GROMACS .gro file of C-alpha atoms in nm:
model
  316
    1MET     CA    1  -1.542   2.468   7.092
    2LYS     CA    2  -1.423   2.847   7.112
    3ARG     CA    3  -1.183   2.788   6.826
    4LEU     CA    4  -1.454   2.638   6.623
    5ILE     CA    5  -1.666   2.946   6.663
    6LEU     CA    6  -1.380   3.182   6.593
    7TRP     CA    7  -1.308   3.006   6.270
    8CYS     CA    8  -1.686   3.024   6.162
    9LEU     CA    9  -1.678   3.402   6.239
   10LEU     CA   10  -1.363   3.451   6.008
   11ILE     CA   11  -1.488   3.223   5.727
   12PHE     CA   12  -1.848   3.333   5.698
   13PRO     CA   13  -1.794   3.698   5.586
   14CYS     CA   14  -1.553   3.543   5.314
   15CYS     CA   15  -1.830   3.313   5.217
   16VAL     CA   16  -2.085   3.575   5.193
   17GLN     CA   17  -1.864   3.799   4.975
   18ALA     CA   18  -1.784   3.503   4.747
   19GLN     CA   19  -2.157   3.433   4.704
   20GLN     CA   20  -2.262   3.787   4.646
   21PRO     CA   21  -2.151   3.800   4.279
   22THR     CA   22  -2.335   3.490   4.182
   23GLU     CA   23  -2.638   3.615   4.368
   24TYR     CA   24  -2.683   3.928   4.161
   25ASN     CA   25  -2.617   3.738   3.821
   26GLN     CA   26  -2.888   3.476   3.929
   27LYS     CA   27  -3.118   3.749   4.006
   28GLY     CA   28  -3.044   3.910   3.667
   29ASP     CA   29  -3.104   3.569   3.485
   30GLU     CA   30  -3.438   3.535   3.671
   31ALA     CA   31  -3.542   3.870   3.539
   32MET     CA   32  -3.417   3.789   3.192
   33ARG     CA   33  -3.637   3.469   3.196
   34ARG     CA   34  -3.925   3.686   3.282
   35LYS     CA   35  -3.831   3.940   3.006
   36ASP     CA   36  -3.815   4.213   3.278
   37TYR     CA   37  -3.505   4.370   3.117
   38GLN     CA   38  -3.532   4.689   3.348
   39ASP     CA   39  -3.505   4.468   3.659
   40ALA     CA   40  -3.226   4.247   3.481
   41LYS     CA   41  -3.016   4.565   3.397
   42MET     CA   42  -3.049   4.663   3.766
   43TRP     CA   43  -2.906   4.347   3.903
   44TYR     CA   44  -2.629   4.315   3.635
   45GLU     CA   45  -2.511   4.665   3.716
   46GLU     CA   46  -2.410   4.545   4.059
   47GLY     CA   47  -2.153   4.321   3.868
   48VAL     CA   48  -2.027   4.597   3.660
   49ALA     CA   49  -1.884   4.734   3.983
   50TYR     CA   50  -1.662   4.418   4.016
   51CYS     CA   51  -1.579   4.419   3.628
   52ASP     CA   52  -1.778   4.099   3.628
   53THR     CA   53  -1.758   3.954   3.257
   54TYR     CA   54  -2.071   3.769   3.277
   55SER     CA   55  -2.274   4.088   3.386
   56ILE     CA   56  -2.106   4.275   3.096
   57ASN     CA   57  -2.188   4.006   2.846
   58GLN     CA   58  -2.556   4.000   2.968
   59LEU     CA   59  -2.590   4.379   2.961
   60THR     CA   60  -2.454   4.388   2.613
   61ALA     CA   61  -2.718   4.133   2.508
   62ILE     CA   62  -2.983   4.353   2.653
   63TRP     CA   63  -2.842   4.658   2.464
   64GLU     CA   64  -2.850   4.461   2.131
   65LYS     CA   65  -3.212   4.326   2.198
   66GLU     CA   66  -3.373   4.623   2.347
   67GLU     CA   67  -3.310   4.943   2.147
   68ASN     CA   68  -3.551   5.152   2.338
   69MET     CA   69  -3.340   5.110   2.656
   70HIS     CA   70  -3.015   5.253   2.490
   71SER     CA   71  -3.053   5.602   2.641
   72SER     CA   72  -3.095   5.466   2.995
   73MET     CA   73  -2.814   5.222   2.945
   74VAL     CA   74  -2.541   5.462   2.831
   75PRO     CA   75  -2.385   5.525   3.176
   76VAL     CA   76  -2.359   5.155   3.261
   77MET     CA   77  -2.230   5.055   2.921
   78SER     CA   78  -1.962   5.327   2.953
   79LYS     CA   79  -1.848   5.153   3.275
   80CYS     CA   80  -1.849   4.819   3.085
   81LEU     CA   81  -1.631   4.981   2.833
   82ASN     CA   82  -1.376   5.093   3.086
   83CYS     CA   83  -1.378   4.749   3.256
   84LEU     CA   84  -1.328   4.574   2.908
   85ASN     CA   85  -1.043   4.812   2.849
   86SER     CA   86  -0.864   4.725   3.176
   87ILE     CA   87  -0.910   4.345   3.128
   88ALA     CA   88  -0.785   4.360   2.781
   89LEU     CA   89  -0.477   4.542   2.870
   90SER     CA   90  -0.397   4.396   3.204
   91LYS     CA   91  -0.464   4.029   3.113
   92LYS     CA   92  -0.439   4.019   2.740
   93ASP     CA   93  -0.769   3.877   2.735
   94THR     CA   94  -0.873   3.805   2.363
   95LEU     CA   95  -1.252   3.779   2.463
   96ALA     CA   96  -1.230   4.132   2.609
   97MET     CA   97  -1.062   4.247   2.295
   98LYS     CA   98  -1.340   4.096   2.083
   99LYS     CA   99  -1.599   4.279   2.301
  100LEU     CA  100  -1.423   4.616   2.271
  101ILE     CA  101  -1.424   4.567   1.870
  102LEU     CA  102  -1.807   4.519   1.892
  103PHE     CA  103  -1.841   4.824   2.137
  104TYR     CA  104  -1.645   5.066   1.917
  105THR     CA  105  -1.777   4.925   1.596
  106GLU     CA  106  -2.146   4.957   1.703
  107GLY     CA  107  -2.106   5.259   1.944
  108ILE     CA  108  -2.191   5.079   2.260
  109GLY     CA  109  -2.149   5.303   2.573
  110THR     CA  110  -1.935   5.537   2.326
  111ALA     CA  111  -1.961   5.691   1.989
  112LYS     CA  112  -1.863   5.476   1.699
  113ASP     CA  113  -1.487   5.480   1.633
  114GLU     CA  114  -1.360   5.248   1.361
  115ASN     CA  115  -0.998   5.365   1.426
  116SER     CA  116  -1.037   5.234   1.784
  117ALA     CA  117  -1.196   4.920   1.653
  118ASN     CA  118  -0.914   4.854   1.399
  119SER     CA  119  -0.663   4.919   1.678
  120TRP     CA  120  -0.824   4.637   1.891
  121ARG     CA  121  -0.830   4.405   1.590
  122GLU     CA  122  -0.465   4.448   1.532
  123MET     CA  123  -0.385   4.396   1.895
  124LEU     CA  124  -0.602   4.078   1.875
  125THR     CA  125  -0.424   3.948   1.594
  126GLN     CA  126  -0.090   4.016   1.770
  127SER     CA  127  -0.199   3.853   2.085
  128ARG     CA  128  -0.308   3.539   1.897
  129ASN     CA  129   0.031   3.527   1.706
  130SER     CA  130   0.221   3.559   2.021
  131TYR     CA  131   0.111   3.206   2.137
  132PRO     CA  132   0.369   2.967   1.965
  133SER     CA  133   0.234   2.613   1.845
  134VAL     CA  134   0.257   2.341   2.101
  135TYR     CA  135   0.411   2.114   1.821
  136SER     CA  136   0.706   2.349   1.714
  137PRO     CA  137   0.760   2.614   1.975
  138GLY     CA  138   0.849   2.948   1.791
  139LYS     CA  139   0.809   2.809   1.451
  140PRO     CA  140   0.508   2.701   1.218
  141ARG     CA  141   0.453   2.334   1.225
  142GLU     CA  142   0.623   2.165   0.917
  143LYS     CA  143   0.415   1.925   0.713
  144MET     CA  144   0.531   1.558   0.712
  145LYS     CA  145   0.681   1.431   0.382
  146PHE     CA  146   0.641   1.055   0.317
  147PHE     CA  147   0.902   0.852   0.152
  148ALA     CA  148   0.952   0.499   0.024
  149GLY     CA  149   1.261   0.332  -0.135
  150TYR     CA  150   1.528   0.056  -0.151
  151SER     CA  151   1.745  -0.016   0.146
  152SER     CA  152   2.062  -0.264   0.153
  153LEU     CA  153   2.295  -0.410   0.404
  154PRO     CA  154   2.576  -0.531   0.162
  155PRO     CA  155   2.703  -0.777   0.126
  156ILE     CA  156   2.484  -1.004   0.356
  157ALA     CA  157   2.148  -0.842   0.307
  158PRO     CA  158   2.140  -0.683  -0.045
  159TYR     CA  159   1.758  -0.670  -0.072
  160GLY     CA  160   1.524  -0.449   0.137
  161ILE     CA  161   1.261  -0.165   0.142
  162GLN     CA  162   1.215   0.123   0.372
  163ILE     CA  163   0.931   0.362   0.425
  164GLY     CA  164   0.874   0.654   0.658
  165GLY     CA  165   0.799   1.022   0.692
  166THR     CA  166   1.013   1.329   0.764
  167GLY     CA  167   0.920   1.656   0.933
  168ARG     CA  168   1.099   1.839   1.206
  169ALA     CA  169   1.082   1.478   1.351
  170GLY     CA  170   0.984   1.163   1.176
  171TRP     CA  171   0.988   0.781   1.157
  172TYR     CA  172   1.101   0.481   0.938
  173VAL     CA  173   1.055   0.125   0.902
  174ARG     CA  174   1.306  -0.104   0.716
  175VAL     CA  175   1.298  -0.469   0.617
  176ARG     CA  176   1.624  -0.641   0.467
  177THR     CA  177   1.718  -0.974   0.369
  178ASN     CA  178   1.931  -1.199   0.141
  179MET     CA  179   1.620  -1.376   0.016
  180ILE     CA  180   1.732  -1.717   0.131
  181PHE     CA  181   1.514  -1.904   0.359
  182PRO     CA  182   1.661  -2.103   0.655
  183ARG     CA  183   1.712  -2.477   0.594
  184ASN     CA  184   1.517  -2.740   0.764
  185THR     CA  185   1.786  -2.850   1.039
  186GLU     CA  186   1.520  -3.062   1.233
  187PRO     CA  187   1.442  -3.362   1.007
  188ASN     CA  188   1.359  -3.592   1.293
  189GLY     CA  189   1.223  -3.328   1.543
  190GLU     CA  190   1.565  -3.284   1.688
  191LYS     CA  191   1.779  -2.986   1.589
  192ILE     CA  192   2.089  -3.079   1.411
  193GLU     CA  193   2.387  -2.852   1.496
  194TYR     CA  194   2.758  -2.820   1.437
  195THR     CA  195   3.038  -2.611   1.552
  196ASN     CA  196   3.312  -2.412   1.359
  197SER     CA  197   3.509  -2.749   1.334
  198ARG     CA  198   3.209  -2.899   1.150
  199ILE     CA  199   3.131  -3.172   1.398
  200PRO     CA  200   2.751  -3.242   1.414
  201VAL     CA  201   2.638  -3.229   1.785
  202PHE     CA  202   2.467  -3.573   1.809
  203ASP     CA  203   2.561  -3.937   1.871
  204ALA     CA  204   2.855  -4.028   1.636
  205ARG     CA  205   2.935  -4.380   1.746
  206GLU     CA  206   2.769  -4.564   1.446
  207GLU     CA  207   2.821  -4.313   1.162
  208THR     CA  208   3.082  -4.086   1.010
  209TYR     CA  209   3.025  -3.775   0.808
  210ARG     CA  210   3.133  -3.593   0.502
  211TYR     CA  211   3.035  -3.266   0.370
  212PRO     CA  212   2.971  -3.261   0.013
  213SER     CA  213   2.867  -2.895  -0.035
  214GLY     CA  214   2.953  -2.550   0.104
  215SER     CA  215   2.745  -2.349   0.367
  216GLN     CA  216   2.432  -2.155   0.323
  217LYS     CA  217   2.352  -1.826   0.500
  218SER     CA  218   2.011  -1.679   0.567
  219ILE     CA  219   1.945  -1.332   0.714
  220TRP     CA  220   1.602  -1.165   0.774
  221MET     CA  221   1.587  -0.839   0.966
  222GLY     CA  222   1.349  -0.558   1.053
  223THR     CA  223   1.405  -0.229   1.229
  224ALA     CA  224   1.217   0.086   1.308
  225GLY     CA  225   1.324   0.414   1.463
  226LEU     CA  226   1.309   0.804   1.451
  227VAL     CA  227   1.408   1.059   1.202
  228PHE     CA  228   1.534   1.394   1.301
  229LYS     CA  229   1.602   1.696   1.069
  230VAL     CA  230   1.919   1.876   1.161
  231ALA     CA  231   1.949   2.091   0.842
  232PRO     CA  232   1.712   2.168   0.546
  233THR     CA  233   1.867   1.876   0.342
  234VAL     CA  234   2.009   1.650   0.614
  235CYS     CA  235   1.830   1.417   0.854
  236LEU     CA  236   1.976   1.181   1.110
  237SER     CA  237   1.805   0.846   1.226
  238VAL     CA  238   1.853   0.583   1.481
  239GLY     CA  239   1.653   0.275   1.538
  240ALA     CA  240   1.626  -0.080   1.654
  241GLY     CA  241   1.470  -0.412   1.565
  242TYR     CA  242   1.522  -0.778   1.524
  243VAL     CA  243   1.756  -0.986   1.319
  244GLN     CA  244   1.765  -1.379   1.247
  245TYR     CA  245   2.077  -1.500   1.088
  246GLU     CA  246   2.152  -1.869   1.036
  247GLU     CA  247   2.445  -2.044   0.865
  248ALA     CA  248   2.361  -2.402   0.774
  249TYR     CA  249   2.607  -2.675   0.638
  250GLU     CA  250   2.518  -2.985   0.432
  251TYR     CA  251   2.632  -3.312   0.585
  252GLU     CA  252   2.608  -3.689   0.473
  253LYS     CA  253   2.603  -3.975   0.704
  254ILE     CA  254   2.819  -4.273   0.612
  255ASP     CA  255   2.735  -4.599   0.763
  256ARG     CA  256   3.052  -4.738   0.933
  257THR     CA  257   2.963  -5.102   0.858
  258THR     CA  258   2.879  -5.079   0.493
  259GLY     CA  259   3.062  -4.762   0.412
  260MET     CA  260   2.755  -4.655   0.210
  261PRO     CA  261   2.582  -4.314   0.243
  262ASP     CA  262   2.292  -4.326   0.482
  263GLU     CA  263   2.130  -3.989   0.508
  264ARG     CA  264   2.178  -3.624   0.392
  265GLY     CA  265   2.054  -3.328   0.582
  266TRP     CA  266   2.144  -2.977   0.701
  267ALA     CA  267   2.301  -2.877   1.039
  268VAL     CA  268   2.314  -2.530   1.169
  269ASN     CA  269   2.632  -2.371   1.276
  270LYS     CA  270   2.549  -2.290   1.654
  271ASP     CA  271   2.871  -2.080   1.683
  272LEU     CA  272   2.768  -1.824   1.406
  273SER     CA  273   2.391  -1.829   1.401
  274PHE     CA  274   2.187  -1.592   1.627
  275ARG     CA  275   1.851  -1.448   1.685
  276SER     CA  276   1.905  -1.112   1.846
  277THR     CA  277   1.882  -0.722   1.835
  278ALA     CA  278   1.970  -0.514   1.527
  279ILE     CA  279   2.073  -0.141   1.570
  280ASP     CA  280   2.063   0.116   1.302
  281ALA     CA  281   2.231   0.464   1.290
  282ASP     CA  282   2.253   0.658   0.962
  283ALA     CA  283   2.194   0.996   0.779
  284MET     CA  284   1.963   1.089   0.510
  285LEU     CA  285   2.073   1.343   0.237
  286VAL     CA  286   1.786   1.497   0.039
  287PHE     CA  287   1.847   1.583  -0.331
  288GLY     CA  288   1.605   1.848  -0.490
  289LYS     CA  289   1.233   1.792  -0.384
  290ARG     CA  290   1.195   1.430  -0.479
  291PHE     CA  291   1.487   1.210  -0.409
  292TYR     CA  292   1.701   1.094  -0.107
  293GLY     CA  293   1.987   0.878  -0.017
  294THR     CA  294   2.084   0.712   0.315
  295ALA     CA  295   2.416   0.592   0.438
  296GLY     CA  296   2.527   0.455   0.784
  297CYS     CA  297   2.594   0.150   0.981
  298SER     CA  298   2.394  -0.139   1.142
  299ILE     CA  299   2.515  -0.345   1.443
  300LEU     CA  300   2.383  -0.716   1.459
  301ASN     CA  301   2.388  -0.908   1.766
  302LEU     CA  302   2.558  -0.614   1.929
  303LYS     CA  303   2.867  -0.765   1.784
  304TYR     CA  304   2.901  -0.737   1.397
  305VAL     CA  305   2.895  -0.395   1.217
  306TYR     CA  306   2.807  -0.365   0.842
  307PRO     CA  307   2.746  -0.054   0.635
  308ASN     CA  308   2.394   0.023   0.516
  309ILE     CA  309   2.282   0.235   0.220
  310GLY     CA  310   1.961   0.324   0.054
  311ILE     CA  311   1.795   0.542  -0.218
  312GLY     CA  312   1.428   0.651  -0.281
  313ILE     CA  313   1.176   0.915  -0.347
  314PHE     CA  314   0.938   1.121  -0.137
  315LEU     CA  315   0.576   1.065  -0.213
  316ASN     CA  316   0.415   1.404  -0.149
   0.00000   0.00000   0.00000
């Protein structure tokens, strides 16, 4: 109990001191609502002793509103001027600098001094410029340029498009294909497959097979990633996505009893076909203001590496 009383005695003076500034501002605000500006000035003057910026702002408002009080307010407004100078210099406070420009321009608490006002304008501009952009520290933000063009993965996916944007950092999206759609390898609802030895994977007790035509390869892939500018005309990019590759072979069933063709269809090569990850890594070289070229490599199924190339134009 004694400890509690001791803590209360220690904390109470601090609480009273913390409430004191708000009390004189509240009293001043009440007087402002009554339009008793003399009483309001008296309360806000207490705040100037603490360089209370709210009190200074309210006194400035009274000065601009009541010209007949100027002569009686000169001493307190001079104190406000000293407070603003201290705050602006020690804390680099831009609001205090703005207020100082007003004081020196209109002669509040001092004689009009356009040179001092201009000096604080320059300091305000320097203070604002000293804070770098959050998007590009130390440098102005670069406008993003959008591009579109052709993208190829020769020889397996010769057709494709790419779009994106470049700045200090950018993005891209690519779609590439050989424009061949996968064959139907499920004629009876069951997927027909074969291995590299061209043996279809299903019951072959009653039939034999022959392969009258060659294989057909289908590839569709899409990737997306980030573009980073490393030089004025050079960008590097990296991305990932999805690839579907299917190699199918046409087969013909031969009835062992009659020796006649029975059925034709397509079987997928399960050793070579895959649905997996595609990874891009390449460079973009800018030609002039409108054109660009790309070159690099793509890794399919984390196993096969192919070159990729592209060309295009900037849209803005």
